[in-house]
Amino acid sequence: MSTLIQILLKTYGGTRASLLAALLLSAFSWSCQQGEETIKPIEYNGPSSETYNQVTIYSDSAKMKLKLSAPVEQQLQNGDIIYPKGMYITFYEEETPTTIITAKYGRYDKAKDQYFARNDVVVKNIVKKEQLNTEELFWERQKQSIFTDKFVRITSVDEVVTGVGLTAKQDFSDYTLKQFSGSFVLKQ
């Protein structure tokens, strides 16, 4: 900075150079202060941990009730969990699989204690040989229920039923369509 002041003094003379130097110094000083004030730390909102080939098992009285598996599980700082490459949930009764839920994307909302499945969601009731297809599905663990407001297709051994919106038991043993749109028989 002193070299710049010397050049100004030689070029413009005493008073004029002093004014220019003071102006330059205040401009540099002001710009440095402004830069410090506008810099704000960036808060990280990504996953706090990531687990591969994750498996979670829920049991009651040493009997398996549910198995949740996913290729990737991302834990967020607020307690939510994301399954960006899909999730697979298997419900068991007397240690025998009864229902399977699959989706290409999943998310667990800790505050609501609710799972959300999206993209090619399939619910298969192995016992009744029924299958539900939809694009979005919510599962409430405490209420042991699943629901959606999206289009659904339910395929059984001899019939296909379509509608919009559904509420059901989590094992898909009993369900109610909100808006029935049609059905057709597969076998005669």
PDB file of C-alpha atoms in Angstrom:
ATOM      1  CA  MET A   1       0.000   0.000   0.000  1.00  0.00           C
ATOM      2  CA  SER A   2       2.901   2.415   0.751  1.00  0.00           C
ATOM      3  CA  THR A   3       4.225   1.970  -2.806  1.00  0.00           C
ATOM      4  CA  LEU A   4       0.841   3.099  -4.134  1.00  0.00           C
ATOM      5  CA  ILE A   5       0.963   6.230  -1.934  1.00  0.00           C
ATOM      6  CA  GLN A   6       4.480   7.081  -3.142  1.00  0.00           C
ATOM      7  CA  ILE A   7       3.390   6.801  -6.786  1.00  0.00           C
ATOM      8  CA  LEU A   8       0.390   9.063  -6.114  1.00  0.00           C
ATOM      9  CA  LEU A   9       2.580  11.658  -4.403  1.00  0.00           C
ATOM     10  CA  LYS A  10       4.984  11.765  -7.375  1.00  0.00           C
ATOM     11  CA  THR A  11       2.183  11.918  -9.944  1.00  0.00           C
ATOM     12  CA  TYR A  12      -0.333  14.305  -8.374  1.00  0.00           C
ATOM     13  CA  GLY A  13       1.574  16.241  -5.721  1.00  0.00           C
ATOM     14  CA  GLY A  14       0.955  16.734  -1.999  1.00  0.00           C
ATOM     15  CA  THR A  15      -2.680  17.622  -1.231  1.00  0.00           C
ATOM     16  CA  ARG A  16      -4.311  15.908  -4.156  1.00  0.00           C
ATOM     17  CA  ALA A  17      -2.335  12.688  -3.592  1.00  0.00           C
ATOM     18  CA  SER A  18      -3.145  12.697   0.141  1.00  0.00           C
ATOM     19  CA  LEU A  19      -6.863  12.941  -0.623  1.00  0.00           C
ATOM     20  CA  LEU A  20      -6.670  10.104  -3.167  1.00  0.00           C
ATOM     21  CA  ALA A  21      -4.675   7.935  -0.769  1.00  0.00           C
ATOM     22  CA  ALA A  22      -7.182   8.555   2.037  1.00  0.00           C
ATOM     23  CA  LEU A  23     -10.048   7.748  -0.295  1.00  0.00           C
ATOM     24  CA  LEU A  24      -8.378   4.505  -1.423  1.00  0.00           C
ATOM     25  CA  LEU A  25      -7.590   3.456   2.148  1.00  0.00           C
ATOM     26  CA  SER A  26     -11.170   4.053   3.283  1.00  0.00           C
ATOM     27  CA  ALA A  27     -12.530   2.138   0.269  1.00  0.00           C
ATOM     28  CA  PHE A  28     -10.271  -0.860   1.023  1.00  0.00           C
ATOM     29  CA  SER A  29     -11.147  -0.677   4.697  1.00  0.00           C
ATOM     30  CA  TRP A  30     -14.887  -0.459   3.993  1.00  0.00           C
ATOM     31  CA  SER A  31     -14.856  -3.357   1.509  1.00  0.00           C
ATOM     32  CA  CYS A  32     -13.014  -5.585   3.983  1.00  0.00           C
ATOM     33  CA  GLN A  33     -15.548  -4.800   6.692  1.00  0.00           C
ATOM     34  CA  GLN A  34     -18.477  -5.464   4.380  1.00  0.00           C
ATOM     35  CA  GLY A  35     -17.028  -8.803   3.318  1.00  0.00           C
ATOM     36  CA  GLU A  36     -16.766  -9.975   6.924  1.00  0.00           C
ATOM     37  CA  GLU A  37     -20.331  -8.962   7.759  1.00  0.00           C
ATOM     38  CA  THR A  38     -21.971 -10.737   4.819  1.00  0.00           C
ATOM     39  CA  ILE A  39     -20.221 -14.087   5.310  1.00  0.00           C
ATOM     40  CA  LYS A  40     -22.562 -16.434   7.156  1.00  0.00           C
ATOM     41  CA  PRO A  41     -21.737 -20.002   8.086  1.00  0.00           C
ATOM     42  CA  ILE A  42     -23.475 -22.641   6.003  1.00  0.00           C
ATOM     43  CA  GLU A  43     -25.499 -25.105   8.048  1.00  0.00           C
ATOM     44  CA  TYR A  44     -25.128 -28.735   6.956  1.00  0.00           C
ATOM     45  CA  ASN A  45     -28.513 -30.410   6.415  1.00  0.00           C
ATOM     46  CA  GLY A  46     -27.358 -33.678   4.883  1.00  0.00           C
ATOM     47  CA  PRO A  47     -27.225 -37.104   6.488  1.00  0.00           C
ATOM     48  CA  SER A  48     -25.295 -37.502   9.730  1.00  0.00           C
ATOM     49  CA  SER A  49     -24.638 -41.168   8.924  1.00  0.00           C
ATOM     50  CA  GLU A  50     -25.125 -43.589   6.063  1.00  0.00           C
ATOM     51  CA  THR A  51     -25.500 -47.358   6.378  1.00  0.00           C
ATOM     52  CA  TYR A  52     -25.364 -49.890   3.556  1.00  0.00           C
ATOM     53  CA  ASN A  53     -27.358 -53.142   3.406  1.00  0.00           C
ATOM     54  CA  GLN A  54     -29.204 -52.179   6.567  1.00  0.00           C
ATOM     55  CA  VAL A  55     -31.592 -54.595   8.322  1.00  0.00           C
ATOM     56  CA  THR A  56     -33.839 -53.688  11.284  1.00  0.00           C
ATOM     57  CA  ILE A  57     -35.868 -56.342  13.072  1.00  0.00           C
ATOM     58  CA  TYR A  58     -38.771 -55.645  15.429  1.00  0.00           C
ATOM     59  CA  SER A  59     -39.808 -58.454  17.754  1.00  0.00           C
ATOM     60  CA  ASP A  60     -42.313 -59.093  20.513  1.00  0.00           C
ATOM     61  CA  SER A  61     -41.672 -61.747  23.156  1.00  0.00           C
ATOM     62  CA  ALA A  62     -38.670 -62.967  21.142  1.00  0.00           C
ATOM     63  CA  LYS A  63     -40.829 -63.514  18.053  1.00  0.00           C
ATOM     64  CA  MET A  64     -40.074 -61.584  14.877  1.00  0.00           C
ATOM     65  CA  LYS A  65     -42.917 -59.234  13.927  1.00  0.00           C
ATOM     66  CA  LEU A  66     -41.298 -57.059  11.279  1.00  0.00           C
ATOM     67  CA  LYS A  67     -38.135 -56.877   9.209  1.00  0.00           C
ATOM     68  CA  LEU A  68     -37.162 -53.664   7.431  1.00  0.00           C
ATOM     69  CA  SER A  69     -34.237 -53.785   5.025  1.00  0.00           C
ATOM     70  CA  ALA A  70     -32.740 -51.262   2.626  1.00  0.00           C
ATOM     71  CA  PRO A  71     -29.680 -51.012   0.372  1.00  0.00           C
ATOM     72  CA  VAL A  72     -28.919 -47.533   1.804  1.00  0.00           C
ATOM     73  CA  GLU A  73     -30.162 -45.859   4.982  1.00  0.00           C
ATOM     74  CA  GLN A  74     -29.339 -42.204   5.710  1.00  0.00           C
ATOM     75  CA  GLN A  75     -29.867 -40.919   9.246  1.00  0.00           C
ATOM     76  CA  LEU A  76     -30.583 -37.175   9.448  1.00  0.00           C
ATOM     77  CA  GLN A  77     -29.672 -34.942  12.376  1.00  0.00           C
ATOM     78  CA  ASN A  78     -33.341 -34.456  13.353  1.00  0.00           C
ATOM     79  CA  GLY A  79     -33.889 -38.237  13.697  1.00  0.00           C
ATOM     80  CA  ASP A  80     -35.592 -38.733  10.330  1.00  0.00           C
ATOM     81  CA  ILE A  81     -34.362 -41.566   8.111  1.00  0.00           C
ATOM     82  CA  ILE A  82     -34.199 -41.655   4.300  1.00  0.00           C
ATOM     83  CA  TYR A  83     -34.072 -44.791   2.152  1.00  0.00           C
ATOM     84  CA  PRO A  84     -32.983 -43.274  -1.194  1.00  0.00           C
ATOM     85  CA  LYS A  85     -32.544 -46.603  -3.001  1.00  0.00           C
ATOM     86  CA  GLY A  86     -35.749 -48.198  -1.727  1.00  0.00           C
ATOM     87  CA  MET A  87     -36.978 -50.161   1.262  1.00  0.00           C
ATOM     88  CA  TYR A  88     -38.469 -53.591   1.907  1.00  0.00           C
ATOM     89  CA  ILE A  89     -40.746 -54.289   4.861  1.00  0.00           C
ATOM     90  CA  THR A  90     -41.867 -57.812   5.754  1.00  0.00           C
ATOM     91  CA  PHE A  91     -44.566 -58.409   8.382  1.00  0.00           C
ATOM     92  CA  TYR A  92     -44.599 -61.733  10.251  1.00  0.00           C
ATOM     93  CA  GLU A  93     -47.307 -63.649  12.074  1.00  0.00           C
ATOM     94  CA  GLU A  94     -46.126 -66.622  14.137  1.00  0.00           C
ATOM     95  CA  GLU A  95     -42.702 -66.081  12.505  1.00  0.00           C
ATOM     96  CA  THR A  96     -44.168 -66.673   9.028  1.00  0.00           C
ATOM     97  CA  PRO A  97     -44.127 -63.829   6.462  1.00  0.00           C
ATOM     98  CA  THR A  98     -47.651 -62.542   5.816  1.00  0.00           C
ATOM     99  CA  THR A  99     -47.196 -59.218   4.034  1.00  0.00           C
ATOM    100  CA  ILE A 100     -44.404 -57.502   2.092  1.00  0.00           C
ATOM    101  CA  ILE A 101     -44.189 -53.776   1.246  1.00  0.00           C
ATOM    102  CA  THR A 102     -41.622 -52.624  -1.327  1.00  0.00           C
ATOM    103  CA  ALA A 103     -40.879 -49.165  -2.731  1.00  0.00           C
ATOM    104  CA  LYS A 104     -38.100 -47.468  -4.671  1.00  0.00           C
ATOM    105  CA  TYR A 105     -37.891 -44.631  -2.098  1.00  0.00           C
ATOM    106  CA  GLY A 106     -38.746 -44.424   1.576  1.00  0.00           C
ATOM    107  CA  ARG A 107     -38.607 -41.974   4.446  1.00  0.00           C
ATOM    108  CA  TYR A 108     -39.256 -42.193   8.181  1.00  0.00           C
ATOM    109  CA  ASP A 109     -40.595 -39.058   9.905  1.00  0.00           C
ATOM    110  CA  LYS A 110     -39.559 -39.308  13.556  1.00  0.00           C
ATOM    111  CA  ALA A 111     -41.870 -36.510  14.771  1.00  0.00           C
ATOM    112  CA  LYS A 112     -44.933 -38.290  13.332  1.00  0.00           C
ATOM    113  CA  ASP A 113     -43.573 -41.841  13.864  1.00  0.00           C
ATOM    114  CA  GLN A 114     -44.668 -42.465  10.279  1.00  0.00           C
ATOM    115  CA  TYR A 115     -43.070 -44.110   7.244  1.00  0.00           C
ATOM    116  CA  PHE A 116     -43.607 -42.822   3.712  1.00  0.00           C
ATOM    117  CA  ALA A 117     -43.052 -44.962   0.607  1.00  0.00           C
ATOM    118  CA  ARG A 118     -42.978 -43.611  -2.937  1.00  0.00           C
ATOM    119  CA  ASN A 119     -42.310 -44.773  -6.517  1.00  0.00           C
ATOM    120  CA  ASP A 120     -43.689 -48.136  -7.538  1.00  0.00           C
ATOM    121  CA  VAL A 121     -45.089 -49.108  -4.129  1.00  0.00           C
ATOM    122  CA  VAL A 122     -46.230 -52.736  -3.932  1.00  0.00           C
ATOM    123  CA  VAL A 123     -47.999 -54.347  -0.969  1.00  0.00           C
ATOM    124  CA  LYS A 124     -48.376 -58.138  -1.183  1.00  0.00           C
ATOM    125  CA  ASN A 125     -50.577 -60.062   1.207  1.00  0.00           C
ATOM    126  CA  ILE A 126     -49.088 -63.552   0.919  1.00  0.00           C
ATOM    127  CA  VAL A 127     -51.906 -65.241   2.858  1.00  0.00           C
ATOM    128  CA  LYS A 128     -54.814 -63.776   0.834  1.00  0.00           C
ATOM    129  CA  LYS A 129     -52.799 -63.659  -2.422  1.00  0.00           C
ATOM    130  CA  GLU A 130     -53.676 -60.004  -2.987  1.00  0.00           C
ATOM    131  CA  GLN A 131     -51.451 -57.219  -4.246  1.00  0.00           C
ATOM    132  CA  LEU A 132     -51.801 -53.443  -3.951  1.00  0.00           C
ATOM    133  CA  ASN A 133     -50.025 -51.162  -6.427  1.00  0.00           C
ATOM    134  CA  THR A 134     -49.799 -47.386  -5.907  1.00  0.00           C
ATOM    135  CA  GLU A 135     -47.306 -44.524  -6.161  1.00  0.00           C
ATOM    136  CA  GLU A 136     -47.418 -43.301  -2.545  1.00  0.00           C
ATOM    137  CA  LEU A 137     -48.175 -45.002   0.743  1.00  0.00           C
ATOM    138  CA  PHE A 138     -47.984 -44.018   4.413  1.00  0.00           C
ATOM    139  CA  TRP A 139     -47.501 -46.495   7.234  1.00  0.00           C
ATOM    140  CA  GLU A 140     -48.283 -45.544  10.834  1.00  0.00           C
ATOM    141  CA  ARG A 141     -46.553 -47.989  13.153  1.00  0.00           C
ATOM    142  CA  GLN A 142     -48.484 -47.114  16.307  1.00  0.00           C
ATOM    143  CA  LYS A 143     -51.890 -47.377  14.594  1.00  0.00           C
ATOM    144  CA  GLN A 144     -50.722 -50.405  12.576  1.00  0.00           C
ATOM    145  CA  SER A 145     -52.313 -48.978   9.448  1.00  0.00           C
ATOM    146  CA  ILE A 146     -51.401 -47.974   5.906  1.00  0.00           C
ATOM    147  CA  PHE A 147     -53.100 -45.320   3.779  1.00  0.00           C
ATOM    148  CA  THR A 148     -52.866 -43.318   0.566  1.00  0.00           C
ATOM    149  CA  ASP A 149     -54.828 -40.666  -1.328  1.00  0.00           C
ATOM    150  CA  LYS A 150     -53.385 -41.749  -4.695  1.00  0.00           C
ATOM    151  CA  PHE A 151     -54.693 -44.126  -7.359  1.00  0.00           C
ATOM    152  CA  VAL A 152     -54.627 -47.787  -6.283  1.00  0.00           C
ATOM    153  CA  ARG A 153     -54.961 -51.110  -8.076  1.00  0.00           C
ATOM    154  CA  ILE A 154     -55.717 -54.224  -6.031  1.00  0.00           C
ATOM    155  CA  THR A 155     -55.189 -57.546  -7.764  1.00  0.00           C
ATOM    156  CA  SER A 156     -56.491 -60.803  -6.288  1.00  0.00           C
ATOM    157  CA  VAL A 157     -56.581 -64.304  -7.732  1.00  0.00           C
ATOM    158  CA  ASP A 158     -59.764 -63.648  -9.700  1.00  0.00           C
ATOM    159  CA  GLU A 159     -60.392 -59.870  -9.730  1.00  0.00           C
ATOM    160  CA  VAL A 160     -58.770 -56.447 -10.216  1.00  0.00           C
ATOM    161  CA  VAL A 161     -60.219 -53.471  -8.321  1.00  0.00           C
ATOM    162  CA  THR A 162     -59.210 -49.832  -8.909  1.00  0.00           C
ATOM    163  CA  GLY A 163     -59.884 -46.666  -6.990  1.00  0.00           C
ATOM    164  CA  VAL A 164     -58.466 -43.530  -5.444  1.00  0.00           C
ATOM    165  CA  GLY A 165     -57.469 -43.509  -1.796  1.00  0.00           C
ATOM    166  CA  LEU A 166     -57.237 -46.421   0.598  1.00  0.00           C
ATOM    167  CA  THR A 167     -56.959 -47.183   4.294  1.00  0.00           C
ATOM    168  CA  ALA A 168     -55.964 -50.641   5.477  1.00  0.00           C
ATOM    169  CA  LYS A 169     -54.480 -52.674   8.280  1.00  0.00           C
ATOM    170  CA  GLN A 170     -50.698 -52.753   7.995  1.00  0.00           C
ATOM    171  CA  ASP A 171     -50.778 -56.427   6.962  1.00  0.00           C
ATOM    172  CA  PHE A 172     -53.283 -55.594   4.151  1.00  0.00           C
ATOM    173  CA  SER A 173     -55.715 -58.184   5.516  1.00  0.00           C
ATOM    174  CA  ASP A 174     -58.594 -55.695   5.528  1.00  0.00           C
ATOM    175  CA  TYR A 175     -58.932 -52.484   3.505  1.00  0.00           C
ATOM    176  CA  THR A 176     -61.378 -49.740   2.523  1.00  0.00           C
ATOM    177  CA  LEU A 177     -61.310 -47.803  -0.740  1.00  0.00           C
ATOM    178  CA  LYS A 178     -62.173 -44.116  -0.444  1.00  0.00           C
ATOM    179  CA  GLN A 179     -63.316 -43.770  -4.046  1.00  0.00           C
ATOM    180  CA  PHE A 180     -64.103 -46.933  -6.015  1.00  0.00           C
ATOM    181  CA  SER A 181     -63.573 -46.548  -9.767  1.00  0.00           C
ATOM    182  CA  GLY A 182     -64.023 -50.039 -11.201  1.00  0.00           C
ATOM    183  CA  SER A 183     -63.337 -53.756 -11.196  1.00  0.00           C
ATOM    184  CA  PHE A 184     -63.090 -56.618 -13.621  1.00  0.00           C
ATOM    185  CA  VAL A 185     -63.003 -60.383 -13.229  1.00  0.00           C
ATOM    186  CA  LEU A 186     -59.883 -62.261 -14.311  1.00  0.00           C
ATOM    187  CA  LYS A 187     -61.336 -65.810 -14.379  1.00  0.00           C
ATOM    188  CA  GLN A 188     -64.789 -67.123 -15.179  1.00  0.00           C
TER     189      GLN A 188
END
